[in-house]
Amino acid sequence: MSIPNGGLITETNRQYYAGAQQFYIDTSGGGKTFTSTFNTDLTFGSSDSLNNSYLLNNFKIFTSPDALTWLELTPTAVISNTVVLAPVAGLVVANNQTMVILVGDNKVVPGMLIQNAAGTTTYGSVVSVTSNTTFVVNILVAIPAANPGTSLSLKSTSPWAMTGNVVTITSFLALGSYVKIQMNQSAIENNYGGYEYTRLVDVIDNFLIAYVGAGKLLSSVKRSDVIFHAKRGLQEFSYDTLRSIRSQELTVNSALSVIIPQDYVNYTRLSWIDGMGVQHTIFPANNLTTNPYENPIQDDVGTPTQDSQDSNVTGTSQTEAAWAANNPRRISGAFLNDFDSANLLYNSLYDTALGQRYGLNPETSQKNGWFTINEREGRFAFSSDLAGKLITLQYVSDGNGYDLDMRIPKMAEEALYSHMIYAILSVSRGVQEYVVKRFQKERSAKLRNAKIRLSNLKSDQLIQVMRGKSKWLKY
Amino acid sequence: MAINVNNIYQTVLLILNKEQRGYMTPVEFNKIGTQVQLEIFETYFDSLNQQIRIPQTNTDYADRVVSLDEKISIFKRFDNTVYSNGSFSMPVLSVPASQSFQTTGNASYTLTTISAEQLAEQSTVTLNDTVVTNYSFTNNVLTFTAGSVPAVSKPNLVVYFGTNSNGVGAMPNNNAFQIGLLNGDGPFPIGYSISSSTATNSGSPTVSTVTGPYAAAGVNYNQITFNVAQPAWQTPSKVDVIGTVKVTSTGSGFYKLGTVIYSNNALAQQEVERVDRGNLFHLNSSNLTKPSTTYPVYVLENNRIIVYPQTIQTGISASYIKKPSDVIWNFTLGANGQYLYSGSGSTDFQIHSTEQTELVLKILLYAGVVVKSPEIVQIAAQQVQQENINQKR
């Protein structure tokens, strides 16, 4: 069914796949409004592509005479501009005066700038349209008396605007023409797969509808309490239940560090990427080294020294400098002619000797490099063998960073409701302990279900893995 | 749905006079009726609170919560608010109540579609679309102050059109031309509009200036300038010169605030949560609960709705309970000085018709006090008490 018909899907196929919503113009005129029904709210900065705020738009407006050839509606579009014959007597400087032209022009709309034919002088603007020959105008620079046939150029500097998902097109739209709202590619992609999730605002509304009210266990709850517990629940779920979907592809610079992402809460995996695109896990340095939180400069007797503002003077870390200068091969014991690739057919003869060194320590015997978290500088720091390497940083956020993040997989929606009702009941006065316990158990059970669902254990994949259980020789 | 005020008054009088106990005047009845209506109205909210905590039967007509809600629903409204200086007003009528009169030359005009309470809350009076201030309201009667009484409207004036000084000649096509009047018909009052059933004139021009009268060829004429230019006029035989008094009021009779809603065009509507100042401080301090356009809150102070975040300056509407209008048993005096009921100008009881018996009993209770009859007071009090017991048992 391509037409939304009262189910949870509210976008047409075209809206979802192509990010486009089209309107037919059944009566000509300017100032028409068009309501967007995309799942994604429209954002608007400017309708002028030369204006920097235009970059804030997450959509474009197109017009077409036949729904085949589309032209973006900007101040330079044909329907945003028109040329009229200037009043022979000219117009003096005054507000709200009447301008009459001899030949009617439907394309004149309120807000248009009145300029000379070359567009070099702006005389004023159109305030309102009385008829297609008569307009109320504000004139700031007198329009000189002109010879018959002299032209004036009229131009819409803002041919359209948007507020609250309603687009208003000030330019004249002809009968039988078409208008299209076209979402930008990034907005379309953000919406793809959105049916997998329920937005947090919907969770909150659903909760208030279904769990709160007269005759229910929660007869009255402040909405701000529900919001708090929903957001806190989403945070907690983000840490250990929901899939980690955040990652960044970065290059380790010569200073051997990358900045911690803005919405970072904890890492799940750091890997370097070889020439085949295969990722190799970078391990934490753990006890091998550290990044000191402070590096006070000491005097001869070991006392930290202070500056003129009575604060400790700090220097650079000697530990970090030594670690950066170190060749990790001396710790791991790896051979010199390692190859940075997962290609199994690209190994050297020396690889046969790997792992044969006496006293090998498995914790340090790896050639993928190490990382530390430098809390002092807010960066991930890497061992020297990763300099210049392409890495991926996978991490978890708390689901509250951006509006788009505030959604919960449908697989875990019920668990979130349970979390919220338990959290509210457990701090409510007069609720019997056995009721609280009941919802605590329910929360726990539903959270466990959610974790199982989200772990994506598929039987055929398990079978594939288990087929290797009886292999004698393993690579 | 409303309870006819005359029926109640007659019933009360019947019971009171049965044994010649006394008489209740219309003025007394109006005051007591209004008082009793408010008493009954105000019990709804506490009763609802009590009933909502009691399990109800899901059977038609027996669910007390539903019954109470039906009684309250008569007074439920949903309207917009008006933003100014950082806060919103209490709800006002989205479509203002209005009533127009053609001027009669009299000073007073009685309003029948706008209540005295609404007028007291907010009102605007215009004379020929110009706002005027020289008036006062006494209940629902508009009275222009002495010296500012609007002139009488003048229908069916026989006029002559023309550009010549005697009001004849070529038809004019601008806004200054001559109109000749028969003796005694002039002059036109400034600000009044002119209309004609026989002319094809466009719009309803209003008189801007008048000079004259001038006498010529046995006809008095005035030179009239209108506020808008007219295309070529046709010769009408008669025109109406109309003066219009228009009273509008956005007064909603607001009593209790319900749910406040924020809407921004096609974006999803949001309920605005009510908080107090202390809560607002803490909500603002927390990143998780800070008010946003998705989750706005409001503080109710000094009869104003202060919405947070303060970037919200439009789109706030609210449900509310309207106060019942004052009861009026209007009358005219008969030939013998007796009170005769006048439906015009009367205001019925607005509470639900199922309240009729309680209404009569409670009025009788007060009437017993008025006529100094302890017997009436006692019987009425017992009946009212019994009814209350039945309703809440």
Tab-separated table of N, CA and C in Angstrom, chain A residues 367-454:
chain	number	residue	atom	x	y	z
A	367	LYS	N	50.457	-6.719	17.150
A	367	LYS	CA	51.130	-5.720	16.321
A	367	LYS	C	50.176	-4.617	15.853
A	368	ASN	N	48.990	-4.482	16.507
A	368	ASN	CA	48.006	-3.509	16.052
A	368	ASN	C	48.117	-2.162	16.750
A	369	GLY	N	49.083	-2.036	17.634
A	369	GLY	CA	49.283	-0.761	18.301
A	369	GLY	C	48.424	-0.619	19.544
A	370	TRP	N	48.711	0.464	20.288
A	370	TRP	CA	47.995	0.713	21.530
A	370	TRP	C	47.417	2.122	21.543
A	371	PHE	N	46.397	2.262	22.361
A	371	PHE	CA	45.894	3.631	22.565
A	371	PHE	C	45.708	3.885	24.051
A	372	THR	N	45.736	5.137	24.392
A	372	THR	CA	45.397	5.559	25.757
A	372	THR	C	44.397	6.708	25.628
A	373	ILE	N	43.708	6.995	26.710
A	373	ILE	CA	42.810	8.165	26.706
A	373	ILE	C	43.474	9.246	27.544
A	374	ASN	N	43.804	10.328	26.885
A	374	ASN	CA	44.452	11.442	27.567
A	374	ASN	C	43.366	12.371	28.095
A	375	GLU	N	42.986	12.173	29.349
A	375	GLU	CA	41.896	12.970	29.939
A	375	GLU	C	42.293	14.428	30.100
A	376	ARG	N	43.614	14.640	30.216
A	376	ARG	CA	44.071	16.023	30.387
A	376	ARG	C	43.764	16.859	29.139
A	377	GLU	N	43.952	16.256	27.980
A	377	GLU	CA	43.772	17.001	26.731
A	377	GLU	C	42.479	16.635	26.019
A	378	GLY	N	41.740	15.651	26.540
A	378	GLY	CA	40.498	15.251	25.896
A	378	GLY	C	40.742	14.588	24.555
A	379	ARG	N	41.739	13.719	24.504
A	379	ARG	CA	42.076	13.078	23.230
A	379	ARG	C	42.354	11.599	23.436
A	380	PHE	N	42.240	10.860	22.337
A	380	PHE	CA	42.797	9.513	22.300
A	380	PHE	C	44.239	9.647	21.837
A	381	ALA	N	45.148	8.974	22.531
A	381	ALA	CA	46.560	9.001	22.122
A	381	ALA	C	46.949	7.599	21.641
A	382	PHE	N	47.842	7.534	20.660
A	382	PHE	CA	48.192	6.254	20.042
A	382	PHE	C	49.688	6.004	20.100
A	383	SER	N	50.046	4.745	19.971
A	383	SER	CA	51.462	4.397	19.921
A	383	SER	C	52.026	4.787	18.558
A	384	SER	N	53.342	4.891	18.481
A	384	SER	CA	53.980	5.503	17.322
A	384	SER	C	53.784	4.700	16.033
A	385	ASP	N	53.547	3.389	16.144
A	385	ASP	CA	53.375	2.608	14.924
A	385	ASP	C	52.061	2.904	14.201
A	386	LEU	N	51.168	3.714	14.846
A	386	LEU	CA	49.884	4.044	14.217
A	386	LEU	C	49.907	5.423	13.545
A	387	ALA	N	51.061	6.080	13.558
A	387	ALA	CA	51.142	7.418	12.960
A	387	ALA	C	50.732	7.350	11.490
A	388	GLY	N	49.836	8.223	11.105
A	388	GLY	CA	49.404	8.281	9.708
A	388	GLY	C	48.406	7.215	9.325
A	389	LYS	N	48.073	6.338	10.248
A	389	LYS	CA	47.150	5.244	9.919
A	389	LYS	C	45.697	5.737	9.930
A	390	LEU	N	44.912	5.081	9.091
A	390	LEU	CA	43.468	5.331	9.089
A	390	LEU	C	42.853	4.489	10.207
A	391	ILE	N	42.079	5.117	11.055
A	391	ILE	CA	41.472	4.367	12.153
A	391	ILE	C	39.950	4.599	12.176
A	392	THR	N	39.242	3.701	12.818
A	392	THR	CA	37.825	3.948	13.106
A	392	THR	C	37.637	3.921	14.616
A	393	LEU	N	36.825	4.840	15.068
A	393	LEU	CA	36.531	4.943	16.494
A	393	LEU	C	35.042	4.665	16.655
A	394	GLN	N	34.704	3.540	17.244
A	394	GLN	CA	33.303	3.212	17.507
A	394	GLN	C	33.028	3.521	18.969
A	395	TYR	N	31.924	4.190	19.221
A	395	TYR	CA	31.665	4.611	20.595
A	395	TYR	C	30.169	4.677	20.850
A	396	VAL	N	29.826	4.797	22.116
A	396	VAL	CA	28.416	4.971	22.476
A	396	VAL	C	28.188	6.396	22.948
A	397	SER	N	27.015	6.925	22.580
A	397	SER	CA	26.593	8.211	23.102
A	397	SER	C	25.463	7.921	24.096
A	398	ASP	N	24.745	8.949	24.523
A	398	ASP	CA	23.680	8.678	25.497
A	398	ASP	C	22.290	8.856	24.902
A	399	GLY	N	22.227	9.029	23.576
A	399	GLY	CA	20.919	9.138	22.929
A	399	GLY	C	20.229	10.463	23.168
A	400	ASN	N	20.904	11.398	23.806
A	400	ASN	CA	20.273	12.687	24.095
A	400	ASN	C	21.004	13.848	23.435
A	401	GLY	N	22.015	13.529	22.619
A	401	GLY	CA	22.846	14.589	22.059
A	401	GLY	C	22.096	15.487	21.095
A	402	TYR	N	21.388	14.881	20.168
A	402	TYR	CA	20.681	15.638	19.147
A	402	TYR	C	19.234	15.154	19.076
A	403	ASP	N	18.393	15.990	18.496
A	403	ASP	CA	16.982	15.631	18.392
A	403	ASP	C	16.816	14.311	17.646
A	404	LEU	N	17.636	14.142	16.607
A	404	LEU	CA	17.537	12.930	15.803
A	404	LEU	C	17.897	11.683	16.608
A	405	ASP	N	18.745	11.869	17.637
A	405	ASP	CA	19.161	10.719	18.456
A	405	ASP	C	18.049	10.252	19.387
A	406	MET	N	17.121	11.137	19.688
A	406	MET	CA	16.146	10.828	20.734
A	406	MET	C	15.068	9.909	20.203
A	407	ARG	N	15.442	8.681	20.028
A	407	ARG	CA	14.511	7.664	19.545
A	407	ARG	C	14.982	6.329	20.085
A	408	ILE	N	14.076	5.388	20.135
A	408	ILE	CA	14.385	4.099	20.732
A	408	ILE	C	13.991	3.019	19.724
A	409	PRO	N	14.845	2.013	19.538
A	409	PRO	CA	14.441	0.930	18.635
A	409	PRO	C	13.132	0.308	19.121
A	410	LYS	N	12.258	-0.047	18.199
A	410	LYS	CA	10.974	-0.620	18.603
A	410	LYS	C	11.173	-1.911	19.396
A	411	MET	N	12.304	-2.570	19.139
A	411	MET	CA	12.616	-3.797	19.870
A	411	MET	C	12.757	-3.536	21.375
A	412	ALA	N	13.069	-2.293	21.723
A	412	ALA	CA	13.314	-1.983	23.138
A	412	ALA	C	12.267	-1.019	23.686
A	413	GLU	N	11.223	-0.733	22.909
A	413	GLU	CA	10.234	0.275	23.325
A	413	GLU	C	9.521	-0.156	24.608
A	414	GLU	N	9.108	-1.418	24.649
A	414	GLU	CA	8.373	-1.906	25.812
A	414	GLU	C	9.251	-1.861	27.056
A	415	ALA	N	10.541	-2.158	26.848
A	415	ALA	CA	11.473	-2.106	27.984
A	415	ALA	C	11.576	-0.688	28.534
A	416	LEU	N	11.514	0.296	27.637
A	416	LEU	CA	11.602	1.684	28.095
A	416	LEU	C	10.345	2.071	28.882
A	417	TYR	N	9.174	1.638	28.409
A	417	TYR	CA	7.949	1.913	29.178
A	417	TYR	C	8.071	1.312	30.582
A	418	SER	N	8.565	0.089	30.631
A	418	SER	CA	8.704	-0.581	31.937
A	418	SER	C	9.682	0.159	32.828
A	419	HIS	N	10.757	0.619	32.207
A	419	HIS	CA	11.733	1.390	32.988
A	419	HIS	C	11.080	2.640	33.563
A	420	MET	N	10.293	3.319	32.720
A	420	MET	CA	9.696	4.586	33.159
A	420	MET	C	8.688	4.360	34.275
A	421	ILE	N	7.851	3.341	34.122
A	421	ILE	CA	6.817	3.144	35.149
A	421	ILE	C	7.458	2.697	36.461
A	422	TYR	N	8.501	1.882	36.335
A	422	TYR	CA	9.182	1.465	37.573
A	422	TYR	C	9.867	2.662	38.229
A	423	ALA	N	10.526	3.454	37.418
A	423	ALA	CA	11.265	4.599	37.971
A	423	ALA	C	10.309	5.563	38.669
A	424	ILE	N	9.119	5.764	38.077
A	424	ILE	CA	8.171	6.707	38.686
A	424	ILE	C	7.543	6.108	39.939
A	425	LEU	N	7.140	4.844	39.856
A	425	LEU	CA	6.512	4.216	41.027
A	425	LEU	C	7.474	4.129	42.203
A	426	SER	N	8.739	3.881	41.896
A	426	SER	CA	9.702	3.680	42.988
A	426	SER	C	9.973	4.954	43.774
A	427	VAL	N	9.646	6.109	43.198
A	427	VAL	CA	9.841	7.357	43.945
A	427	VAL	C	8.511	7.997	44.326
A	428	SER	N	7.406	7.291	44.049
A	428	SER	CA	6.098	7.858	44.393
A	428	SER	C	5.713	7.478	45.824
A	429	ARG	N	5.030	8.392	46.480
A	429	ARG	CA	4.601	8.153	47.853
A	429	ARG	C	3.359	7.262	47.850
A	430	GLY	N	3.289	6.379	48.809
A	430	GLY	CA	2.076	5.601	49.007
A	430	GLY	C	1.942	4.406	48.099
A	431	VAL	N	2.978	4.060	47.366
A	431	VAL	CA	2.903	2.866	46.519
A	431	VAL	C	3.485	1.700	47.311
A	432	GLN	N	2.706	0.629	47.391
A	432	GLN	CA	3.153	-0.510	48.199
A	432	GLN	C	4.420	-1.106	47.598
A	433	GLU	N	5.249	-1.638	48.486
A	433	GLU	CA	6.547	-2.152	48.066
A	433	GLU	C	6.388	-3.301	47.071
A	434	TYR	N	5.326	-4.122	47.264
A	434	TYR	CA	5.177	-5.269	46.362
A	434	TYR	C	4.842	-4.806	44.940
A	435	VAL	N	4.178	-3.672	44.850
A	435	VAL	CA	3.883	-3.131	43.517
A	435	VAL	C	5.174	-2.663	42.846
A	436	VAL	N	5.995	-1.991	43.653
A	436	VAL	CA	7.281	-1.518	43.117
A	436	VAL	C	8.116	-2.711	42.657
A	437	LYS	N	8.133	-3.736	43.488
A	437	LYS	CA	8.928	-4.931	43.160
A	437	LYS	C	8.427	-5.584	41.870
A	438	ARG	N	7.101	-5.597	41.745
A	438	ARG	CA	6.516	-6.218	40.556
A	438	ARG	C	7.006	-5.517	39.293
A	439	PHE	N	7.039	-4.203	39.353
A	439	PHE	CA	7.470	-3.469	38.167
A	439	PHE	C	8.983	-3.500	37.991
A	440	GLN	N	9.678	-3.693	39.105
A	440	GLN	CA	11.134	-3.848	38.993
A	440	GLN	C	11.453	-5.138	38.225
A	441	LYS	N	10.717	-6.198	38.583
A	441	LYS	CA	10.931	-7.481	37.895
A	441	LYS	C	10.536	-7.370	36.430
A	442	GLU	N	9.434	-6.676	36.204
A	442	GLU	CA	8.964	-6.530	34.828
A	442	GLU	C	9.983	-5.763	33.998
A	443	ARG	N	10.548	-4.722	34.605
A	443	ARG	CA	11.573	-3.943	33.901
A	443	ARG	C	12.755	-4.828	33.556
A	444	SER	N	13.174	-5.601	34.546
A	444	SER	CA	14.343	-6.456	34.358
A	444	SER	C	14.085	-7.477	33.236
A	445	ALA	N	12.900	-8.083	33.252
A	445	ALA	CA	12.588	-9.105	32.246
A	445	ALA	C	12.519	-8.489	30.854
A	446	LYS	N	11.900	-7.324	30.763
A	446	LYS	CA	11.749	-6.708	29.443
A	446	LYS	C	13.077	-6.176	28.917
A	447	LEU	N	13.918	-5.743	29.839
A	447	LEU	CA	15.241	-5.277	29.420
A	447	LEU	C	16.064	-6.450	28.883
A	448	ARG	N	15.925	-7.579	29.557
A	448	ARG	CA	16.641	-8.782	29.097
A	448	ARG	C	16.141	-9.182	27.712
A	449	ASN	N	14.829	-9.143	27.537
A	449	ASN	CA	14.259	-9.436	26.215
A	449	ASN	C	14.808	-8.498	25.157
A	450	ALA	N	14.861	-7.218	25.508
A	450	ALA	CA	15.339	-6.214	24.554
A	450	ALA	C	16.782	-6.491	24.167
A	451	LYS	N	17.595	-6.882	25.148
A	451	LYS	CA	19.005	-7.162	24.866
A	451	LYS	C	19.126	-8.358	23.921
A	452	ILE	N	18.311	-9.357	24.172
A	452	ILE	CA	18.361	-10.553	23.298
A	452	ILE	C	17.925	-10.183	21.883
A	453	ARG	N	16.836	-9.416	21.814
A	453	ARG	CA	16.351	-9.027	20.486
A	453	ARG	C	17.412	-8.220	19.739
A	454	LEU	N	18.016	-7.271	20.451
A	454	LEU	CA	18.943	-6.365	19.784
A	454	LEU	C	20.300	-7.004	19.513
